[in-house]
């Protein structure tokens, strides 16, 4: 083939490969990139590559064949921090086998740890990626220079990181394409290593909640800037805390279209940082249109401080079944001084109690393993969970410090060398100490039982009788109380209907079971 013919062939090739190391299709950020490229006439292909490493020879050979046949003009990899190792392994393999194909990383971890990522990849997309990835695709397909594209980072000839200026945030989110529930041109690396085009069966297997819950995001940004959150870094990067919102009509239209395409959808989960960061009139408009045109159960994330009773009542009437709210710590000092979080203990309790009154299920986040939190402050968290209305679906996180956040800088200053910032740290693996065990039990065990257990702990937590009681309650919780809590949570979220509860158990079982097993894993 002549050199001229190769240039013509490259010019007409508009195939792109996007890879996620995640283990399920809840990849909203990468889906937006995928559909943005499709909208602009690129043949984007999305590949899920969970749990890959250099020893997985079958999967790597399948990947080599897949790319050889596809011949993409570039490969994009989207990752979060805990997926860094997998992304690195994929990248090493790709550069060894396809050295001429440019590779670009994007997502929150490449944004906050750009220099670390550039040790392995050709380019990094910093921040919001739609405009950047389209400009990058246009440059590659036409043979133009990529070095001046906004948001792009790369290493110069001296191996120094170059970071180009940022594009402004996309103000009108209605300009972005809808993301289908069942992803067009999607593929997955199966457990046997084979790469297969996604069909309905495979989609259900690799989707959270067996594919019956649609993920959607209706806004970008957060008005708060908690020190542990990646939004803290992004607010500083873009020098704004502005929340950009899609129009209510745009959101409803996407939901209507997707439900028609995918009748499997039984519920909606809104992934917004704070779904109720809208005016009361906007919420009223959303509730009216949602109830009339969508009409299936949904759930949202809410910051307790801004969760007004009237707003929650409107959402409940429209179909709200459960809310995700953050306690993070029962200590107001930790929330205010360490996390700079504009939501305190009483805000959480007030929000949880009103949600319980409305028969809304409560999914609660708590952060553990905080080196700045004192023993008495974690006991305040335990006390708060004991007081909170039940059932309470508890999600515990081990504190992780993300590069560029205020918390990361505080740890670097005061606790240098602390492993809280290690990219491979799994924020779902909690230390197996007594206070952490008590924290989990506080959301599960009966109130009187927990009060007695905490009293014994305070008196003498090294006492053999306390340790025996704790072991007994832990086993009782695992075998009896915890399964009951999961059932009661679903029962409440389904309007106290046994029939509906039994119908949704298969949807949630896989996700609940994976979280249940996490407490047995070793750190």
PDB file of N, CA, C and O in Angstrom, residues 414-487:
ATOM      1  N   UNK A 414       0.339  17.452  57.575  1.00  0.00           N
ATOM      2  CA  UNK A 414       0.317  16.998  58.972  1.00  0.00           C
ATOM      3  C   UNK A 414       0.615  15.516  59.144  1.00  0.00           C
ATOM      4  O   UNK A 414       1.043  15.089  60.216  1.00  0.00           O
ATOM      5  N   UNK A 415       0.363  14.711  58.113  1.00  0.00           N
ATOM      6  CA  UNK A 415       0.617  13.267  58.190  1.00  0.00           C
ATOM      7  C   UNK A 415       1.359  12.805  56.942  1.00  0.00           C
ATOM      8  O   UNK A 415       0.849  11.978  56.172  1.00  0.00           O
ATOM      9  N   UNK A 416       2.540  13.340  56.667  1.00  0.00           N
ATOM     10  CA  UNK A 416       3.252  12.999  55.419  1.00  0.00           C
ATOM     11  C   UNK A 416       3.508  11.502  55.308  1.00  0.00           C
ATOM     12  O   UNK A 416       3.810  10.829  56.286  1.00  0.00           O
ATOM     13  N   UNK A 417       3.361  11.005  54.080  1.00  0.00           N
ATOM     14  CA  UNK A 417       3.593   9.583  53.838  1.00  0.00           C
ATOM     15  C   UNK A 417       2.414   8.696  54.153  1.00  0.00           C
ATOM     16  O   UNK A 417       2.483   7.476  53.982  1.00  0.00           O
ATOM     17  N   UNK A 418       1.299   9.281  54.572  1.00  0.00           N
ATOM     18  CA  UNK A 418       0.123   8.481  54.894  1.00  0.00           C
ATOM     19  C   UNK A 418      -0.443   7.826  53.629  1.00  0.00           C
ATOM     20  O   UNK A 418      -0.538   8.460  52.581  1.00  0.00           O
ATOM     21  N   UNK A 419      -0.827   6.561  53.727  1.00  0.00           N
ATOM     22  CA  UNK A 419      -1.299   5.796  52.564  1.00  0.00           C
ATOM     23  C   UNK A 419      -2.730   6.126  52.169  1.00  0.00           C
ATOM     24  O   UNK A 419      -3.274   5.519  51.246  1.00  0.00           O
ATOM     25  N   UNK A 420      -3.348   7.091  52.856  1.00  0.00           N
ATOM     26  CA  UNK A 420      -4.714   7.471  52.501  1.00  0.00           C
ATOM     27  C   UNK A 420      -4.823   7.958  51.063  1.00  0.00           C
ATOM     28  O   UNK A 420      -5.888   7.920  50.475  1.00  0.00           O
ATOM     29  N   UNK A 421      -3.713   8.405  50.488  1.00  0.00           N
ATOM     30  CA  UNK A 421      -3.750   8.949  49.134  1.00  0.00           C
ATOM     31  C   UNK A 421      -3.323   7.942  48.066  1.00  0.00           C
ATOM     32  O   UNK A 421      -3.291   8.274  46.893  1.00  0.00           O
ATOM     33  N   UNK A 422      -2.985   6.735  48.453  1.00  0.00           N
ATOM     34  CA  UNK A 422      -2.544   5.735  47.480  1.00  0.00           C
ATOM     35  C   UNK A 422      -3.668   5.436  46.487  1.00  0.00           C
ATOM     36  O   UNK A 422      -4.798   5.179  46.896  1.00  0.00           O
ATOM     37  N   UNK A 423      -3.385   5.462  45.166  1.00  0.00           N
ATOM     38  CA  UNK A 423      -4.458   5.250  44.183  1.00  0.00           C
ATOM     39  C   UNK A 423      -5.109   3.884  44.291  1.00  0.00           C
ATOM     40  O   UNK A 423      -6.285   3.729  43.988  1.00  0.00           O
ATOM     41  N   UNK A 424      -4.351   2.875  44.756  1.00  0.00           N
ATOM     42  CA  UNK A 424      -4.919   1.533  44.828  1.00  0.00           C
ATOM     43  C   UNK A 424      -5.740   1.306  46.096  1.00  0.00           C
ATOM     44  O   UNK A 424      -6.346   0.253  46.259  1.00  0.00           O
ATOM     45  N   UNK A 425      -5.757   2.267  47.005  1.00  0.00           N
ATOM     46  CA  UNK A 425      -6.551   2.118  48.235  1.00  0.00           C
ATOM     47  C   UNK A 425      -8.022   1.953  47.873  1.00  0.00           C
ATOM     48  O   UNK A 425      -8.588   2.759  47.136  1.00  0.00           O
ATOM     49  N   UNK A 426      -8.660   0.913  48.387  1.00  0.00           N
ATOM     50  CA  UNK A 426     -10.069   0.650  48.129  1.00  0.00           C
ATOM     51  C   UNK A 426     -10.894   1.295  49.235  1.00  0.00           C
ATOM     52  O   UNK A 426     -10.817   0.909  50.397  1.00  0.00           O
ATOM     53  N   UNK A 427     -11.683   2.290  48.861  1.00  0.00           N
ATOM     54  CA  UNK A 427     -12.455   3.036  49.865  1.00  0.00           C
ATOM     55  C   UNK A 427     -13.614   2.231  50.444  1.00  0.00           C
ATOM     56  O   UNK A 427     -14.282   2.687  51.381  1.00  0.00           O
ATOM     57  N   UNK A 428     -13.852   1.028  49.917  1.00  0.00           N
ATOM     58  CA  UNK A 428     -14.913   0.185  50.462  1.00  0.00           C
ATOM     59  C   UNK A 428     -14.400  -0.801  51.511  1.00  0.00           C
ATOM     60  O   UNK A 428     -15.193  -1.459  52.179  1.00  0.00           O
ATOM     61  N   UNK A 429     -13.077  -0.899  51.640  1.00  0.00           N
ATOM     62  CA  UNK A 429     -12.502  -1.819  52.628  1.00  0.00           C
ATOM     63  C   UNK A 429     -12.237  -1.083  53.931  1.00  0.00           C
ATOM     64  O   UNK A 429     -11.354  -0.221  54.014  1.00  0.00           O
ATOM     65  N   UNK A 430     -13.007  -1.426  54.947  1.00  0.00           N
ATOM     66  CA  UNK A 430     -12.951  -0.743  56.237  1.00  0.00           C
ATOM     67  C   UNK A 430     -12.032  -1.507  57.187  1.00  0.00           C
ATOM     68  O   UNK A 430     -11.989  -2.734  57.179  1.00  0.00           O
ATOM     69  N   UNK A 431     -11.293  -0.777  58.028  1.00  0.00           N
ATOM     70  CA  UNK A 431     -10.474  -1.429  59.046  1.00  0.00           C
ATOM     71  C   UNK A 431     -11.361  -2.234  59.990  1.00  0.00           C
ATOM     72  O   UNK A 431     -12.449  -1.805  60.354  1.00  0.00           O
ATOM     73  N   UNK A 432     -10.863  -3.409  60.383  1.00  0.00           N
ATOM     74  CA  UNK A 432     -11.659  -4.308  61.233  1.00  0.00           C
ATOM     75  C   UNK A 432     -11.379  -4.029  62.720  1.00  0.00           C
ATOM     76  O   UNK A 432     -10.888  -4.876  63.441  1.00  0.00           O
ATOM     77  N   UNK A 433     -11.677  -2.812  63.156  1.00  0.00           N
ATOM     78  CA  UNK A 433     -11.484  -2.507  64.567  1.00  0.00           C
ATOM     79  C   UNK A 433     -12.830  -2.408  65.286  1.00  0.00           C
ATOM     80  O   UNK A 433     -13.894  -2.384  64.649  1.00  0.00           O
ATOM     81  N   UNK A 434     -12.785  -2.325  66.604  1.00  0.00           N
ATOM     82  CA  UNK A 434     -14.011  -2.402  67.409  1.00  0.00           C
ATOM     83  C   UNK A 434     -14.978  -1.265  67.117  1.00  0.00           C
ATOM     84  O   UNK A 434     -16.194  -1.490  66.971  1.00  0.00           O
ATOM     85  N   UNK A 435     -14.477  -0.029  67.007  1.00  0.00           N
ATOM     86  CA  UNK A 435     -15.364   1.104  66.756  1.00  0.00           C
ATOM     87  C   UNK A 435     -16.050   1.002  65.395  1.00  0.00           C
ATOM     88  O   UNK A 435     -17.221   1.351  65.249  1.00  0.00           O
ATOM     89  N   UNK A 436     -15.326   0.522  64.402  1.00  0.00           N
ATOM     90  CA  UNK A 436     -15.938   0.356  63.075  1.00  0.00           C
ATOM     91  C   UNK A 436     -17.016  -0.715  63.097  1.00  0.00           C
ATOM     92  O   UNK A 436     -18.059  -0.599  62.444  1.00  0.00           O
ATOM     93  N   UNK A 437     -16.782  -1.785  63.847  1.00  0.00           N
ATOM     94  CA  UNK A 437     -17.791  -2.833  63.985  1.00  0.00           C
ATOM     95  C   UNK A 437     -19.033  -2.272  64.680  1.00  0.00           C
ATOM     96  O   UNK A 437     -20.167  -2.514  64.247  1.00  0.00           O
ATOM     97  N   UNK A 438     -18.827  -1.497  65.732  1.00  0.00           N
ATOM     98  CA  UNK A 438     -19.951  -0.878  66.442  1.00  0.00           C
ATOM     99  C   UNK A 438     -20.727   0.084  65.544  1.00  0.00           C
ATOM    100  O   UNK A 438     -21.959   0.173  65.628  1.00  0.00           O
ATOM    101  N   UNK A 439     -20.005   0.788  64.673  1.00  0.00           N
ATOM    102  CA  UNK A 439     -20.664   1.722  63.748  1.00  0.00           C
ATOM    103  C   UNK A 439     -21.602   0.978  62.812  1.00  0.00           C
ATOM    104  O   UNK A 439     -22.745   1.407  62.578  1.00  0.00           O
ATOM    105  N   UNK A 440     -21.130  -0.139  62.269  1.00  0.00           N
ATOM    106  CA  UNK A 440     -21.993  -0.939  61.395  1.00  0.00           C
ATOM    107  C   UNK A 440     -23.196  -1.469  62.163  1.00  0.00           C
ATOM    108  O   UNK A 440     -24.338  -1.409  61.689  1.00  0.00           O
ATOM    109  N   UNK A 441     -22.959  -1.985  63.353  1.00  0.00           N
ATOM    110  CA  UNK A 441     -24.056  -2.563  64.148  1.00  0.00           C
ATOM    111  C   UNK A 441     -25.083  -1.512  64.547  1.00  0.00           C
ATOM    112  O   UNK A 441     -26.270  -1.820  64.689  1.00  0.00           O
ATOM    113  N   UNK A 442     -24.641  -0.255  64.715  1.00  0.00           N
ATOM    114  CA  UNK A 442     -25.547   0.805  65.171  1.00  0.00           C
ATOM    115  C   UNK A 442     -26.698   1.054  64.211  1.00  0.00           C
ATOM    116  O   UNK A 442     -27.782   1.476  64.626  1.00  0.00           O
ATOM    117  N   UNK A 443     -26.469   0.798  62.930  1.00  0.00           N
ATOM    118  CA  UNK A 443     -27.526   0.999  61.938  1.00  0.00           C
ATOM    119  C   UNK A 443     -28.386  -0.235  61.745  1.00  0.00           C
ATOM    120  O   UNK A 443     -29.392  -0.184  61.038  1.00  0.00           O
ATOM    121  N   UNK A 444     -27.999  -1.342  62.377  1.00  0.00           N
ATOM    122  CA  UNK A 444     -28.645  -2.632  62.110  1.00  0.00           C
ATOM    123  C   UNK A 444     -29.344  -3.212  63.333  1.00  0.00           C
ATOM    124  O   UNK A 444     -30.482  -3.675  63.241  1.00  0.00           O
ATOM    125  N   UNK A 445     -28.669  -3.179  64.478  1.00  0.00           N
ATOM    126  CA  UNK A 445     -29.186  -3.845  65.680  1.00  0.00           C
ATOM    127  C   UNK A 445     -30.245  -3.002  66.390  1.00  0.00           C
ATOM    128  O   UNK A 445     -30.270  -1.780  66.241  1.00  0.00           O
ATOM    129  N   UNK A 446     -31.108  -3.636  67.191  1.00  0.00           N
ATOM    130  CA  UNK A 446     -32.120  -2.909  67.961  1.00  0.00           C
ATOM    131  C   UNK A 446     -31.487  -1.859  68.871  1.00  0.00           C
ATOM    132  O   UNK A 446     -30.363  -2.027  69.367  1.00  0.00           O
ATOM    133  N   UNK A 447     -32.220  -0.769  69.096  1.00  0.00           N
ATOM    134  CA  UNK A 447     -31.706   0.394  69.827  1.00  0.00           C
ATOM    135  C   UNK A 447     -31.225   0.036  71.228  1.00  0.00           C
ATOM    136  O   UNK A 447     -30.116   0.400  71.629  1.00  0.00           O
ATOM    137  N   UNK A 448     -32.036  -0.693  72.011  1.00  0.00           N
ATOM    138  CA  UNK A 448     -31.667  -1.030  73.392  1.00  0.00           C
ATOM    139  C   UNK A 448     -30.393  -1.877  73.422  1.00  0.00           C
ATOM    140  O   UNK A 448     -29.529  -1.696  74.285  1.00  0.00           O
ATOM    141  N   UNK A 449     -30.284  -2.778  72.484  1.00  0.00           N
ATOM    142  CA  UNK A 449     -29.115  -3.644  72.405  1.00  0.00           C
ATOM    143  C   UNK A 449     -27.849  -2.816  72.160  1.00  0.00           C
ATOM    144  O   UNK A 449     -26.812  -3.026  72.790  1.00  0.00           O
ATOM    145  N   UNK A 450     -27.952  -1.838  71.253  1.00  0.00           N
ATOM    146  CA  UNK A 450     -26.792  -1.010  70.921  1.00  0.00           C
ATOM    147  C   UNK A 450     -26.411  -0.086  72.077  1.00  0.00           C
ATOM    148  O   UNK A 450     -25.227   0.130  72.341  1.00  0.00           O
ATOM    149  N   UNK A 451     -27.404   0.457  72.759  1.00  0.00           N
ATOM    150  CA  UNK A 451     -27.108   1.335  73.901  1.00  0.00           C
ATOM    151  C   UNK A 451     -26.335   0.562  74.967  1.00  0.00           C
ATOM    152  O   UNK A 451     -25.345   1.059  75.534  1.00  0.00           O
ATOM    153  N   UNK A 452     -26.758  -0.671  75.223  1.00  0.00           N
ATOM    154  CA  UNK A 452     -26.074  -1.514  76.219  1.00  0.00           C
ATOM    155  C   UNK A 452     -24.656  -1.849  75.754  1.00  0.00           C
ATOM    156  O   UNK A 452     -23.702  -1.838  76.558  1.00  0.00           O
ATOM    157  N   UNK A 453     -24.496  -2.120  74.470  1.00  0.00           N
ATOM    158  CA  UNK A 453     -23.181  -2.484  73.935  1.00  0.00           C
ATOM    159  C   UNK A 453     -22.212  -1.298  74.005  1.00  0.00           C
ATOM    160  O   UNK A 453     -21.038  -1.467  74.362  1.00  0.00           O
ATOM    161  N   UNK A 454     -22.697  -0.118  73.669  1.00  0.00           N
ATOM    162  CA  UNK A 454     -21.862   1.075  73.730  1.00  0.00           C
ATOM    163  C   UNK A 454     -21.474   1.388  75.179  1.00  0.00           C
ATOM    164  O   UNK A 454     -20.325   1.782  75.465  1.00  0.00           O
ATOM    165  N   UNK A 455     -22.413   1.199  76.084  1.00  0.00           N
ATOM    166  CA  UNK A 455     -22.134   1.411  77.506  1.00  0.00           C
ATOM    167  C   UNK A 455     -21.028   0.470  77.988  1.00  0.00           C
ATOM    168  O   UNK A 455     -20.116   0.877  78.718  1.00  0.00           O
ATOM    169  N   UNK A 456     -21.074  -0.786  77.562  1.00  0.00           N
ATOM    170  CA  UNK A 456     -20.032  -1.754  77.916  1.00  0.00           C
ATOM    171  C   UNK A 456     -18.689  -1.343  77.322  1.00  0.00           C
ATOM    172  O   UNK A 456     -17.642  -1.476  77.958  1.00  0.00           O
ATOM    173  N   UNK A 457     -18.719  -0.841  76.088  1.00  0.00           N
ATOM    174  CA  UNK A 457     -17.480  -0.398  75.441  1.00  0.00           C
ATOM    175  C   UNK A 457     -16.830   0.730  76.231  1.00  0.00           C
ATOM    176  O   UNK A 457     -15.615   0.726  76.477  1.00  0.00           O
ATOM    177  N   UNK A 458     -17.635   1.710  76.617  1.00  0.00           N
ATOM    178  CA  UNK A 458     -17.097   2.854  77.348  1.00  0.00           C
ATOM    179  C   UNK A 458     -16.523   2.441  78.705  1.00  0.00           C
ATOM    180  O   UNK A 458     -15.524   3.000  79.156  1.00  0.00           O
ATOM    181  N   UNK A 459     -17.152   1.450  79.320  1.00  0.00           N
ATOM    182  CA  UNK A 459     -16.710   1.018  80.644  1.00  0.00           C
ATOM    183  C   UNK A 459     -15.367   0.300  80.562  1.00  0.00           C
ATOM    184  O   UNK A 459     -14.439   0.597  81.324  1.00  0.00           O
ATOM    185  N   UNK A 460     -15.255  -0.640  79.626  1.00  0.00           N
ATOM    186  CA  UNK A 460     -13.986  -1.366  79.477  1.00  0.00           C
ATOM    187  C   UNK A 460     -14.039  -2.205  78.200  1.00  0.00           C
ATOM    188  O   UNK A 460     -14.535  -3.329  78.192  1.00  0.00           O
ATOM    189  N   UNK A 461     -13.520  -1.642  77.103  1.00  0.00           N
ATOM    190  CA  UNK A 461     -13.627  -2.350  75.822  1.00  0.00           C
ATOM    191  C   UNK A 461     -12.587  -3.462  75.676  1.00  0.00           C
ATOM    192  O   UNK A 461     -12.588  -4.181  74.668  1.00  0.00           O
ATOM    193  N   UNK A 462     -11.710  -3.601  76.670  1.00  0.00           N
ATOM    194  CA  UNK A 462     -10.763  -4.718  76.666  1.00  0.00           C
ATOM    195  C   UNK A 462     -11.282  -5.897  77.483  1.00  0.00           C
ATOM    196  O   UNK A 462     -10.667  -6.966  77.483  1.00  0.00           O
ATOM    197  N   UNK A 463     -12.408  -5.695  78.126  1.00  0.00           N
ATOM    198  CA  UNK A 463     -13.000  -6.739  78.964  1.00  0.00           C
ATOM    199  C   UNK A 463     -13.425  -7.933  78.111  1.00  0.00           C
ATOM    200  O   UNK A 463     -14.018  -7.774  77.050  1.00  0.00           O
ATOM    201  N   UNK A 464     -13.129  -9.145  78.591  1.00  0.00           N
ATOM    202  CA  UNK A 464     -13.434 -10.361  77.834  1.00  0.00           C
ATOM    203  C   UNK A 464     -14.931 -10.525  77.614  1.00  0.00           C
ATOM    204  O   UNK A 464     -15.366 -11.001  76.561  1.00  0.00           O
ATOM    205  N   UNK A 465     -15.736 -10.094  78.575  1.00  0.00           N
ATOM    206  CA  UNK A 465     -17.190 -10.224  78.430  1.00  0.00           C
ATOM    207  C   UNK A 465     -17.712  -9.293  77.326  1.00  0.00           C
ATOM    208  O   UNK A 465     -18.597  -9.674  76.554  1.00  0.00           O
ATOM    209  N   UNK A 466     -17.128  -8.079  77.257  1.00  0.00           N
ATOM    210  CA  UNK A 466     -17.521  -7.176  76.177  1.00  0.00           C
ATOM    211  C   UNK A 466     -17.176  -7.786  74.820  1.00  0.00           C
ATOM    212  O   UNK A 466     -17.983  -7.750  73.881  1.00  0.00           O
ATOM    213  N   UNK A 467     -15.981  -8.340  74.708  1.00  0.00           N
ATOM    214  CA  UNK A 467     -15.551  -8.924  73.435  1.00  0.00           C
ATOM    215  C   UNK A 467     -16.442 -10.096  73.030  1.00  0.00           C
ATOM    216  O   UNK A 467     -16.766 -10.272  71.846  1.00  0.00           O
ATOM    217  N   UNK A 468     -16.870 -10.896  74.006  1.00  0.00           N
ATOM    218  CA  UNK A 468     -17.766 -12.018  73.711  1.00  0.00           C
ATOM    219  C   UNK A 468     -19.134 -11.516  73.272  1.00  0.00           C
ATOM    220  O   UNK A 468     -19.731 -12.044  72.328  1.00  0.00           O
ATOM    221  N   UNK A 469     -19.647 -10.489  73.976  1.00  0.00           N
ATOM    222  CA  UNK A 469     -20.936  -9.909  73.592  1.00  0.00           C
ATOM    223  C   UNK A 469     -20.862  -9.312  72.186  1.00  0.00           C
ATOM    224  O   UNK A 469     -21.776  -9.479  71.372  1.00  0.00           O
ATOM    225  N   UNK A 470     -19.751  -8.603  71.895  1.00  0.00           N
ATOM    226  CA  UNK A 470     -19.592  -7.990  70.574  1.00  0.00           C
ATOM    227  C   UNK A 470     -19.569  -9.062  69.489  1.00  0.00           C
ATOM    228  O   UNK A 470     -20.220  -8.910  68.434  1.00  0.00           O
ATOM    229  N   UNK A 471     -18.852 -10.144  69.717  1.00  0.00           N
ATOM    230  CA  UNK A 471     -18.795 -11.242  68.755  1.00  0.00           C
ATOM    231  C   UNK A 471     -20.181 -11.854  68.551  1.00  0.00           C
ATOM    232  O   UNK A 471     -20.591 -12.124  67.412  1.00  0.00           O
ATOM    233  N   UNK A 472     -20.903 -12.030  69.655  1.00  0.00           N
ATOM    234  CA  UNK A 472     -22.249 -12.613  69.576  1.00  0.00           C
ATOM    235  C   UNK A 472     -23.173 -11.715  68.746  1.00  0.00           C
ATOM    236  O   UNK A 472     -23.883 -12.182  67.842  1.00  0.00           O
ATOM    237  N   UNK A 473     -23.155 -10.391  69.024  1.00  0.00           N
ATOM    238  CA  UNK A 473     -24.024  -9.473  68.293  1.00  0.00           C
ATOM    239  C   UNK A 473     -23.608  -9.347  66.825  1.00  0.00           C
ATOM    240  O   UNK A 473     -24.450  -9.164  65.947  1.00  0.00           O
ATOM    241  N   UNK A 474     -22.295  -9.455  66.577  1.00  0.00           N
ATOM    242  CA  UNK A 474     -21.826  -9.389  65.189  1.00  0.00           C
ATOM    243  C   UNK A 474     -22.355 -10.580  64.391  1.00  0.00           C
ATOM    244  O   UNK A 474     -22.842 -10.413  63.259  1.00  0.00           O
ATOM    245  N   UNK A 475     -22.274 -11.765  64.965  1.00  0.00           N
ATOM    246  CA  UNK A 475     -22.784 -12.969  64.289  1.00  0.00           C
ATOM    247  C   UNK A 475     -24.293 -12.882  64.127  1.00  0.00           C
ATOM    248  O   UNK A 475     -24.842 -13.195  63.062  1.00  0.00           O
ATOM    249  N   UNK A 476     -24.979 -12.414  65.186  1.00  0.00           N
ATOM    250  CA  UNK A 476     -26.429 -12.270  65.131  1.00  0.00           C
ATOM    251  C   UNK A 476     -26.836 -11.260  64.061  1.00  0.00           C
ATOM    252  O   UNK A 476     -27.808 -11.457  63.324  1.00  0.00           O
ATOM    253  N   UNK A 477     -26.048 -10.197  63.955  1.00  0.00           N
ATOM    254  CA  UNK A 477     -26.322  -9.176  62.950  1.00  0.00           C
ATOM    255  C   UNK A 477     -26.156  -9.728  61.539  1.00  0.00           C
ATOM    256  O   UNK A 477     -27.006  -9.529  60.670  1.00  0.00           O
ATOM    257  N   UNK A 478     -25.039 -10.427  61.313  1.00  0.00           N
ATOM    258  CA  UNK A 478     -24.770 -10.978  59.979  1.00  0.00           C
ATOM    259  C   UNK A 478     -25.840 -11.975  59.547  1.00  0.00           C
ATOM    260  O   UNK A 478     -26.250 -11.996  58.381  1.00  0.00           O
ATOM    261  N   UNK A 479     -26.283 -12.792  60.487  1.00  0.00           N
ATOM    262  CA  UNK A 479     -27.211 -13.884  60.155  1.00  0.00           C
ATOM    263  C   UNK A 479     -28.673 -13.482  60.199  1.00  0.00           C
ATOM    264  O   UNK A 479     -29.503 -14.059  59.483  1.00  0.00           O
ATOM    265  N   UNK A 480     -28.999 -12.488  61.046  1.00  0.00           N
ATOM    266  CA  UNK A 480     -30.416 -12.170  61.267  1.00  0.00           C
ATOM    267  C   UNK A 480     -30.737 -10.711  60.966  1.00  0.00           C
ATOM    268  O   UNK A 480     -31.521 -10.394  60.072  1.00  0.00           O
ATOM    269  N   UNK A 481     -30.116  -9.793  61.721  1.00  0.00           N
ATOM    270  CA  UNK A 481     -30.533  -8.396  61.664  1.00  0.00           C
ATOM    271  C   UNK A 481     -30.253  -7.742  60.307  1.00  0.00           C
ATOM    272  O   UNK A 481     -31.085  -6.994  59.794  1.00  0.00           O
ATOM    273  N   UNK A 482     -29.073  -8.006  59.746  1.00  0.00           N
ATOM    274  CA  UNK A 482     -28.721  -7.339  58.487  1.00  0.00           C
ATOM    275  C   UNK A 482     -29.643  -7.746  57.339  1.00  0.00           C
ATOM    276  O   UNK A 482     -30.153  -6.864  56.623  1.00  0.00           O
ATOM    277  N   UNK A 483     -29.922  -9.032  57.122  1.00  0.00           N
ATOM    278  CA  UNK A 483     -30.891  -9.384  56.078  1.00  0.00           C
ATOM    279  C   UNK A 483     -32.266  -8.768  56.321  1.00  0.00           C
ATOM    280  O   UNK A 483     -32.948  -8.365  55.362  1.00  0.00           O
ATOM    281  N   UNK A 484     -32.673  -8.688  57.599  1.00  0.00           N
ATOM    282  CA  UNK A 484     -33.973  -8.084  57.915  1.00  0.00           C
ATOM    283  C   UNK A 484     -33.975  -6.603  57.542  1.00  0.00           C
ATOM    284  O   UNK A 484     -34.958  -6.077  56.992  1.00  0.00           O
ATOM    285  N   UNK A 485     -32.858  -5.900  57.831  1.00  0.00           N
ATOM    286  CA  UNK A 485     -32.763  -4.486  57.488  1.00  0.00           C
ATOM    287  C   UNK A 485     -32.883  -4.282  55.986  1.00  0.00           C
ATOM    288  O   UNK A 485     -33.582  -3.379  55.515  1.00  0.00           O
ATOM    289  N   UNK A 486     -32.183  -5.115  55.211  1.00  0.00           N
ATOM    290  CA  UNK A 486     -32.274  -4.997  53.748  1.00  0.00           C
ATOM    291  C   UNK A 486     -33.715  -5.183  53.292  1.00  0.00           C
ATOM    292  O   UNK A 486     -34.209  -4.429  52.434  1.00  0.00           O
ATOM    293  N   UNK A 487     -34.388  -6.171  53.844  1.00  0.00           N
ATOM    294  CA  UNK A 487     -35.783  -6.416  53.453  1.00  0.00           C
ATOM    295  C   UNK A 487     -36.665  -5.231  53.846  1.00  0.00           C
ATOM    296  O   UNK A 487     -37.497  -4.771  53.053  1.00  0.00           O
TER     297      UNK A 487
END
